[in-house]
Amino acid sequence: MSSEKTVAAIGVEPTWVVDDADAFVDDSMVSSEADFSLLEITKPQSPAANGCLFFELEDVVVKTPTNGYCIVGKTATWSDADRGALVARQMEYASYIGLRRVMVPGPAAAGCLAAFAQMLLAATHGDSGISALTLRFNADEGSWRIWRRVRELCGHSAALSVALDLSSSCDVEQWIAEPVQLVIVPESMFTANPSGYPVLWRIDQEIVRRLSEIGAAIAVRHSSAADDHVRYLRHLTQAAEKSADQEATDQYRDVLQVPLQPLMNHLESVTYETFEADLPKYDAYESAIGSALAACAKEQPVLMVAGAGRGPLVSRALAAAAGLGRSVRMVAVEKNPGAMVTLQRRNASEWGGAVELVYGDMRLCTPGAKADILISELLGSFGDNELAPECMDVATARLMQPDGVSIPSRYAAYVAPLSSSLLHARASKSTGGYGLETPYVVNVHAARVLAPAQRVWAFDHPAPDGSAMLFERFASVSFVVSAASVVHGLVGYFDATLHGSQSLSTLPQTHTPNMDSWFPMFFPLKTPLNVEAGDNISVSMWRRSIASRVWYEWAVEAPTAASSVHNINGHEYAIGK
C-alpha cells in the first residue's frame, strides 16, 4: 500500500471585513492552520465607489504583496449602476499587488449578463495581469443557469472557474462537470458531535468529498474561531490510502492522451509493462483460451498469438493448456524488433523453447502452421481504434484454419453525450495539431454522462458467413438527456466477447471489475451545446477508411443548435495503417 495521502487545500472566510489582510494571516489564519483566506480587496464603503480613481490606504484590506500567495481577493458585487467600474478597479489593484486568485460574486439575476461578461473578458485578456477569475455562485440550479449563460457569453473561456456557496440542497451532479475550484461551507452547516467538535451531516460530507475529488479547495465561512472546523475539513477530504495500481490510475484522472498507434509506431518496453500490469484483463483471456481449448477436439491444436508484444498472452495460453493437461503447438507473431528480443529471452528462460517465434506483420507473414485458436489484444479504447478490424480480418484469413476460433470473436463501440468543462478546456489548449477535432484517451472523472451509452457498430472475426469485412461504418443514435446541462463532447466505450461467456467491457454498467488497461475515449465538440432535461439529441458517427489510414468523424444535433461535422477527411487526426 502507498503511504502517501492527498488532501484538498483548506481555507477560511471571516464573516466580517478585516482591517488588514497581513495581520489576519499572521494571527487568525496561522492559528487555524488554514492554507488560504478569502478576504475583501477593499472595504465595502470605499470612497472609490463614488468615483475616485484610486483607493485611499485606509480603505484597502490587502495593503502589501507579502501574503498574496495565500489570499483569495474578493471583489465587490457587480452593480448595474456603475457597470462594474468598482469591480474593475479592484481587479486592477489586485493585479498590481500580486494576488494570484481573485473571486467575483456572480450575478444574482439574469439581467445585464453581457455587460458582466464583457468586464470579465476585459480583465482576463491582453496585458491586464489577471490570468484567471473565480465566479461565486449559490449551489442551486438558478445560479447554475446564470453561470452557463455567462460562460457562453465568454466563449467558454478557460480563464473562468466557479466557487460554490454550499447548501444541503446542492445537486452535486449539476456542478460536477463544471470547473469548481472552491467550495465555501457556512458555519451553520456544521453540528456538534458528542465530544463537542464541529462535524457535517453525512449527506453534506459526501458533497464536500465529491467536489474535493475533482480538485476543489474547501473553505469554512466563520464568525468565530475556525480552528476545529479547518482540522475537521482537512480530515474529511483526506484521501484514503491507495494501492500502487490505484495511485498509477488516479494520476491520469482527466489527463488527455493522444491514442496509441501501434501499427505505425513500435511501442516501448515501459508501455508494454504498464499494460501487462492489468491482471483482470489477462485473467479473462486465460479463461477464454481455456474455454476454446476445451471445445477443440484436435489432439495438438495450434495456438497463435498475433501481435505478441513481450509475451503476456503467450504465458497465459501456455498456462491454460497446462491447466487442462493439453499438448499444444504455440506460435507467437510480432513485428516490433525490440519486443522480439524479449520474446527470445523468455522463450529460452521461461517457456523451455516451446514457442515458435515469427517476426513480421501479421498481415504479411506466413508462419509454418495455421492457428486453430488465434489470439490477439489489438483492442483500443473505442474497440477498433487501433485497427483491430483491418489486422484481424487479414489474420483470420491468412493465419487461421477455416474452422478456427478467434479470441476476441466480437467487439463493439459505444458513445454517450458528455458534459465536462475541464476536458473541453484542456482539449481547446491542446497543441501539436490536435485540439478540438481529435479523439483523446482519458480517465474521465470531472464529468457527467448525460444519457446511457448506445452502440454504434460492431466487428466480428471471422466475418459472418464468410462475407467481406466492411471497414467503413456509419451510425446515427438518439439520446434523451437526463438533466439540463452542456454537451462538451462524446464519451466512447467498448465491449468485447473473447470466447463463450468470457468478455471484457469498459461500459460503466458492465465494466470488467478492476480492469484499467483502457480508459474511455473523448470526442470533443468545437462549440459546446446547451441542452435541457428531456431533450432528444442525435449523434452521428463515421468510421472512414482509405488505403493508408482510418479516422473518425462526428456531429451532434440538439433541439436548438447543432455542431459541425468534426475531423472531415481526417484533417486533424487519423490512424495510420
PDB file of N, CA, C and O in Angstrom, residues 450-485:
ATOM      1  N   LEU A 450     -24.558  12.171 -19.767  1.00  0.00           N
ATOM      2  CA  LEU A 450     -25.905  12.718 -19.792  1.00  0.00           C
ATOM      3  C   LEU A 450     -26.983  11.728 -20.219  1.00  0.00           C
ATOM      4  O   LEU A 450     -28.167  12.047 -20.164  1.00  0.00           O
ATOM      5  N   ALA A 451     -26.589  10.547 -20.665  1.00  0.00           N
ATOM      6  CA  ALA A 451     -27.550   9.510 -21.061  1.00  0.00           C
ATOM      7  C   ALA A 451     -26.792   8.190 -21.168  1.00  0.00           C
ATOM      8  O   ALA A 451     -25.574   8.188 -21.381  1.00  0.00           O
ATOM      9  N   PRO A 452     -27.468   7.063 -21.011  1.00  0.00           N
ATOM     10  CA  PRO A 452     -26.785   5.770 -21.160  1.00  0.00           C
ATOM     11  C   PRO A 452     -26.170   5.625 -22.548  1.00  0.00           C
ATOM     12  O   PRO A 452     -26.739   6.068 -23.548  1.00  0.00           O
ATOM     13  N   ALA A 453     -25.000   4.996 -22.594  1.00  0.00           N
ATOM     14  CA  ALA A 453     -24.296   4.809 -23.867  1.00  0.00           C
ATOM     15  C   ALA A 453     -25.080   3.888 -24.797  1.00  0.00           C
ATOM     16  O   ALA A 453     -25.775   2.971 -24.352  1.00  0.00           O
ATOM     17  N   GLN A 454     -24.917   4.128 -26.109  1.00  0.00           N
ATOM     18  CA  GLN A 454     -25.551   3.284 -27.124  1.00  0.00           C
ATOM     19  C   GLN A 454     -24.503   2.792 -28.118  1.00  0.00           C
ATOM     20  O   GLN A 454     -23.532   3.494 -28.410  1.00  0.00           O
ATOM     21  N   ARG A 455     -24.747   1.601 -28.635  1.00  0.00           N
ATOM     22  CA  ARG A 455     -23.795   1.002 -29.581  1.00  0.00           C
ATOM     23  C   ARG A 455     -23.881   1.695 -30.931  1.00  0.00           C
ATOM     24  O   ARG A 455     -24.978   1.999 -31.416  1.00  0.00           O
ATOM     25  N   VAL A 456     -22.712   1.908 -31.541  1.00  0.00           N
ATOM     26  CA  VAL A 456     -22.679   2.500 -32.883  1.00  0.00           C
ATOM     27  C   VAL A 456     -22.310   1.467 -33.945  1.00  0.00           C
ATOM     28  O   VAL A 456     -22.801   1.550 -35.080  1.00  0.00           O
ATOM     29  N   TRP A 457     -21.452   0.522 -33.613  1.00  0.00           N
ATOM     30  CA  TRP A 457     -21.134  -0.553 -34.572  1.00  0.00           C
ATOM     31  C   TRP A 457     -20.390  -1.674 -33.862  1.00  0.00           C
ATOM     32  O   TRP A 457     -19.965  -1.536 -32.709  1.00  0.00           O
ATOM     33  N   ALA A 458     -20.247  -2.794 -34.572  1.00  0.00           N
ATOM     34  CA  ALA A 458     -19.551  -3.960 -34.032  1.00  0.00           C
ATOM     35  C   ALA A 458     -18.806  -4.660 -35.153  1.00  0.00           C
ATOM     36  O   ALA A 458     -19.170  -4.547 -36.339  1.00  0.00           O
ATOM     37  N   PHE A 459     -17.751  -5.390 -34.792  1.00  0.00           N
ATOM     38  CA  PHE A 459     -16.971  -6.179 -35.743  1.00  0.00           C
ATOM     39  C   PHE A 459     -16.887  -7.609 -35.242  1.00  0.00           C
ATOM     40  O   PHE A 459     -16.726  -7.855 -34.033  1.00  0.00           O
ATOM     41  N   ASP A 460     -17.020  -8.575 -36.186  1.00  0.00           N
ATOM     42  CA  ASP A 460     -16.938  -9.993 -35.869  1.00  0.00           C
ATOM     43  C   ASP A 460     -15.755 -10.612 -36.590  1.00  0.00           C
ATOM     44  O   ASP A 460     -15.463 -10.261 -37.746  1.00  0.00           O
ATOM     45  N   HIS A 461     -15.084 -11.563 -35.902  1.00  0.00           N
ATOM     46  CA  HIS A 461     -13.973 -12.308 -36.517  1.00  0.00           C
ATOM     47  C   HIS A 461     -14.158 -13.797 -36.256  1.00  0.00           C
ATOM     48  O   HIS A 461     -14.264 -14.208 -35.088  1.00  0.00           O
ATOM     49  N   PRO A 462     -14.190 -14.578 -37.350  1.00  0.00           N
ATOM     50  CA  PRO A 462     -14.209 -14.119 -38.750  1.00  0.00           C
ATOM     51  C   PRO A 462     -15.556 -13.472 -39.090  1.00  0.00           C
ATOM     52  O   PRO A 462     -16.526 -13.609 -38.341  1.00  0.00           O
ATOM     53  N   ALA A 463     -15.582 -12.772 -40.208  1.00  0.00           N
ATOM     54  CA  ALA A 463     -16.814 -12.113 -40.634  1.00  0.00           C
ATOM     55  C   ALA A 463     -17.912 -13.162 -40.837  1.00  0.00           C
ATOM     56  O   ALA A 463     -17.648 -14.274 -41.306  1.00  0.00           O
ATOM     57  N   PRO A 464     -19.153 -12.834 -40.474  1.00  0.00           N
ATOM     58  CA  PRO A 464     -20.247 -13.809 -40.569  1.00  0.00           C
ATOM     59  C   PRO A 464     -20.419 -14.356 -41.984  1.00  0.00           C
ATOM     60  O   PRO A 464     -20.380 -13.610 -42.963  1.00  0.00           O
ATOM     61  N   ASP A 465     -20.574 -15.660 -42.069  1.00  0.00           N
ATOM     62  CA  ASP A 465     -20.874 -16.334 -43.347  1.00  0.00           C
ATOM     63  C   ASP A 465     -19.825 -16.066 -44.409  1.00  0.00           C
ATOM     64  O   ASP A 465     -20.109 -16.113 -45.615  1.00  0.00           O
ATOM     65  N   GLY A 466     -18.611 -15.768 -43.982  1.00  0.00           N
ATOM     66  CA  GLY A 466     -17.547 -15.540 -44.944  1.00  0.00           C
ATOM     67  C   GLY A 466     -17.688 -14.273 -45.757  1.00  0.00           C
ATOM     68  O   GLY A 466     -17.024 -14.100 -46.785  1.00  0.00           O
ATOM     69  N   SER A 467     -18.542 -13.369 -45.324  1.00  0.00           N
ATOM     70  CA  SER A 467     -18.751 -12.125 -46.074  1.00  0.00           C
ATOM     71  C   SER A 467     -17.542 -11.214 -45.943  1.00  0.00           C
ATOM     72  O   SER A 467     -16.725 -11.347 -45.028  1.00  0.00           O
ATOM     73  N   ALA A 468     -17.431 -10.262 -46.857  1.00  0.00           N
ATOM     74  CA  ALA A 468     -16.315  -9.318 -46.824  1.00  0.00           C
ATOM     75  C   ALA A 468     -16.503  -8.343 -45.662  1.00  0.00           C
ATOM     76  O   ALA A 468     -17.609  -7.875 -45.394  1.00  0.00           O
ATOM     77  N   MET A 469     -15.402  -8.043 -44.979  1.00  0.00           N
ATOM     78  CA  MET A 469     -15.449  -7.112 -43.862  1.00  0.00           C
ATOM     79  C   MET A 469     -15.651  -5.687 -44.376  1.00  0.00           C
ATOM     80  O   MET A 469     -14.985  -5.243 -45.316  1.00  0.00           O
ATOM     81  N   LEU A 470     -16.590  -4.978 -43.774  1.00  0.00           N
ATOM     82  CA  LEU A 470     -16.814  -3.567 -44.110  1.00  0.00           C
ATOM     83  C   LEU A 470     -16.104  -2.713 -43.072  1.00  0.00           C
ATOM     84  O   LEU A 470     -16.516  -2.644 -41.918  1.00  0.00           O
ATOM     85  N   PHE A 471     -15.021  -2.066 -43.486  1.00  0.00           N
ATOM     86  CA  PHE A 471     -14.228  -1.281 -42.545  1.00  0.00           C
ATOM     87  C   PHE A 471     -14.823   0.100 -42.308  1.00  0.00           C
ATOM     88  O   PHE A 471     -14.627   0.698 -41.252  1.00  0.00           O
ATOM     89  N   GLU A 472     -15.535   0.629 -43.298  1.00  0.00           N
ATOM     90  CA  GLU A 472     -16.191   1.925 -43.121  1.00  0.00           C
ATOM     91  C   GLU A 472     -17.558   1.702 -42.468  1.00  0.00           C
ATOM     92  O   GLU A 472     -18.304   0.811 -42.872  1.00  0.00           O
ATOM     93  N   ARG A 473     -17.865   2.528 -41.472  1.00  0.00           N
ATOM     94  CA  ARG A 473     -19.124   2.383 -40.771  1.00  0.00           C
ATOM     95  C   ARG A 473     -19.760   3.763 -40.549  1.00  0.00           C
ATOM     96  O   ARG A 473     -19.074   4.788 -40.500  1.00  0.00           O
ATOM     97  N   PHE A 474     -21.075   3.759 -40.403  1.00  0.00           N
ATOM     98  CA  PHE A 474     -21.815   4.965 -40.037  1.00  0.00           C
ATOM     99  C   PHE A 474     -22.934   4.577 -39.091  1.00  0.00           C
ATOM    100  O   PHE A 474     -23.550   3.511 -39.238  1.00  0.00           O
ATOM    101  N   ALA A 475     -23.181   5.433 -38.119  1.00  0.00           N
ATOM    102  CA  ALA A 475     -24.295   5.194 -37.198  1.00  0.00           C
ATOM    103  C   ALA A 475     -24.887   6.524 -36.778  1.00  0.00           C
ATOM    104  O   ALA A 475     -24.175   7.525 -36.621  1.00  0.00           O
ATOM    105  N   SER A 476     -26.196   6.526 -36.609  1.00  0.00           N
ATOM    106  CA  SER A 476     -26.901   7.672 -36.046  1.00  0.00           C
ATOM    107  C   SER A 476     -27.723   7.150 -34.872  1.00  0.00           C
ATOM    108  O   SER A 476     -28.572   6.270 -35.048  1.00  0.00           O
ATOM    109  N   VAL A 477     -27.444   7.668 -33.693  1.00  0.00           N
ATOM    110  CA  VAL A 477     -28.139   7.200 -32.488  1.00  0.00           C
ATOM    111  C   VAL A 477     -28.709   8.407 -31.751  1.00  0.00           C
ATOM    112  O   VAL A 477     -28.166   9.515 -31.823  1.00  0.00           O
ATOM    113  N   SER A 478     -29.821   8.189 -31.058  1.00  0.00           N
ATOM    114  CA  SER A 478     -30.502   9.268 -30.350  1.00  0.00           C
ATOM    115  C   SER A 478     -30.454   9.036 -28.851  1.00  0.00           C
ATOM    116  O   SER A 478     -30.461   7.891 -28.378  1.00  0.00           O
ATOM    117  N   PHE A 479     -30.445  10.129 -28.108  1.00  0.00           N
ATOM    118  CA  PHE A 479     -30.385  10.070 -26.653  1.00  0.00           C
ATOM    119  C   PHE A 479     -31.408  11.037 -26.065  1.00  0.00           C
ATOM    120  O   PHE A 479     -31.679  12.090 -26.639  1.00  0.00           O
ATOM    121  N   VAL A 480     -31.941  10.690 -24.909  1.00  0.00           N
ATOM    122  CA  VAL A 480     -32.775  11.605 -24.126  1.00  0.00           C
ATOM    123  C   VAL A 480     -31.927  12.098 -22.963  1.00  0.00           C
ATOM    124  O   VAL A 480     -31.491  11.305 -22.115  1.00  0.00           O
ATOM    125  N   VAL A 481     -31.681  13.384 -22.924  1.00  0.00           N
ATOM    126  CA  VAL A 481     -30.777  13.963 -21.930  1.00  0.00           C
ATOM    127  C   VAL A 481     -31.430  13.920 -20.549  1.00  0.00           C
ATOM    128  O   VAL A 481     -32.606  14.252 -20.388  1.00  0.00           O
ATOM    129  N   SER A 482     -30.647  13.531 -19.548  1.00  0.00           N
ATOM    130  CA  SER A 482     -31.193  13.311 -18.204  1.00  0.00           C
ATOM    131  C   SER A 482     -31.375  14.591 -17.407  1.00  0.00           C
ATOM    132  O   SER A 482     -32.177  14.633 -16.469  1.00  0.00           O
ATOM    133  N   ALA A 483     -30.642  15.658 -17.743  1.00  0.00           N
ATOM    134  CA  ALA A 483     -30.704  16.886 -16.942  1.00  0.00           C
ATOM    135  C   ALA A 483     -30.230  18.066 -17.783  1.00  0.00           C
ATOM    136  O   ALA A 483     -29.500  17.893 -18.770  1.00  0.00           O
ATOM    137  N   ALA A 484     -30.661  19.269 -17.404  1.00  0.00           N
ATOM    138  CA  ALA A 484     -30.152  20.480 -18.049  1.00  0.00           C
ATOM    139  C   ALA A 484     -28.642  20.508 -17.906  1.00  0.00           C
ATOM    140  O   ALA A 484     -28.097  20.322 -16.817  1.00  0.00           O
ATOM    141  N   SER A 485     -27.956  20.732 -19.016  1.00  0.00           N
ATOM    142  CA  SER A 485     -26.504  20.646 -18.974  1.00  0.00           C
ATOM    143  C   SER A 485     -25.911  21.282 -20.220  1.00  0.00           C
ATOM    144  O   SER A 485     -26.597  21.993 -20.966  1.00  0.00           O
TER     145      SER A 485
END
